[in-house]
């Protein structure tokens, strides 16, 4: 006897309810009650314990009403039904991502350490012109290498480089389009909000269904979806903040839309775009650990091993390594950003 | 004076701001005023029935207080703003008929603009900023570099070509803005409150610089200002705007002597008339044979008073390029110094 039996009786719907009655499998709750020797048909709930008329509750009174489980089944089935066409479209589009990730991983691992580290230091110097930062990066890599974390560290770095690159290639044009159309901005902002707040594991669920776990684009897509948001937002913001009078001057001297974009809007929005890139790098670093659940190599794998096998030391050291990488990437991009800012402060 | 066609001619120009401006035009043409339109329909009447001719080689100053629509008006000349109704003729051609390409062509070759807050590109050097017009046109650097350096020198900034705008003071930045406009070699120069953001002393310097440049360049300048002293100093033709309407337009001297409206009277009340009025504006035809002295027709009344040493009697001969053109009785001069009332017919009671 369920709480809402009376309701259906008064409404005279008992016949309708019982039409499709079939002896389906017993629910766990029923089984437990049976095991305890209680009579499942006695209504023992007092008025104060009246349950919310949810689908499950109504179903127990009237089997014609679907259970909540059916609702999640609908979501699952509809995803599965579009899975194949979706895969047919997405697979070729995203293939370059797999190539880029695999290629970059191969390149980073194949380059001997005594070549790669100086190259990285040179890049840091070129971007920041700061000997202090070059020293800091050098020491960080030295520590990583001494404790045998060099390979996972550069794997992580390689994944971040590729994913940040793709995020910029995708995010900047989207941001530019958003800055030009208020409608597009209104549509995009909720999508960006969702991408940013969706729990990071949730990205992985549909992706696992779409792609094989062995494909590197699986984690690549998850990282990019999560990390592209700040660069889109800040490109949009940066272009919208460009001084109106400077834009008027561009108009008054007869610039084409293209000239306006490349000679005025993007250069003037550059500090904001760079701030977006900095955030994108930080977010892909956060995601790279979670992505190790789906076969992303790097420091995340060690963290995961620490959790799975309760290897406290391994997990903590790898986690600390990620922090070092984060600090390093943040300082280098911030310094580069400061250089851009200094060149065009008003 | 009216023998040649005007360089810029604005005809029956209206601008209504709001969601449905063209529908509002009906109301405006039926005589609905600015306030009624705002109250009843929520639209702002920015400009109404503007008719102004701007002659080639002259400086036309459009003057008004903030909100009078002067910045809106200047943006119609290069179509940064499209009018709701009316025509803007540049050398006889209506630029409202121009398509996007033609309009860009006009902006690139026919007109340049100077902005209140300079509007320089912060990430470009002074030289690249000055050469904006040829760069936009796609000219090769070797063709424009000499020109750009020449104008930079003319505005007194040689040696600064490799600096960035933020390294210069406000006055210097506006010199860059003027050099940028001159480098475009366009016959029309639009100046939107170009000197309003500068300190008074630097502003005077810049006005002198503009007058000096104009003496040899003879550009058609449209100058927007809210400062009457500046307007009187620079204008060949002065247009006074109030609430989007032209209150009076004329040669500045004549506006001072014959204000048509109490608004103008109030406006010019605080002006030092002796320093602004010129002998030619108040001289009379020659009647006498002997004079106590000679003055030039371009002298200000202040110059004359200084010359006479305070003696307020006698009549002077007025010369233009050494030839006598009229006479000036000092009594007339004294009368001209007194504030003028609006002509009775136009007075608002």
XYZ file of C-alpha atoms in Angstrom, chain A residues 121 124 130-144 323-332:
27
model
C 64.849 28.389 -21.283
C 61.217 31.807 -21.610
C 63.956 38.249 -17.458
C 67.016 36.358 -16.250
C 65.367 35.732 -12.903
C 62.548 33.781 -14.507
C 64.947 31.826 -16.703
C 66.836 30.838 -13.545
C 63.600 29.856 -11.802
C 62.481 27.686 -14.731
C 65.922 26.105 -14.960
C 65.948 25.201 -11.276
C 62.411 23.785 -11.476
C 63.364 21.477 -14.330
C 66.555 20.493 -12.564
C 64.606 19.420 -9.475
C 62.056 17.530 -11.581
C 52.115 23.178 -8.544
C 55.676 23.973 -9.678
C 54.578 23.776 -13.316
C 51.584 25.984 -12.572
C 53.680 28.642 -10.850
C 56.205 28.537 -13.653
C 53.644 28.872 -16.438
C 51.781 31.586 -14.579
C 54.898 33.683 -13.910
C 56.143 33.361 -17.478
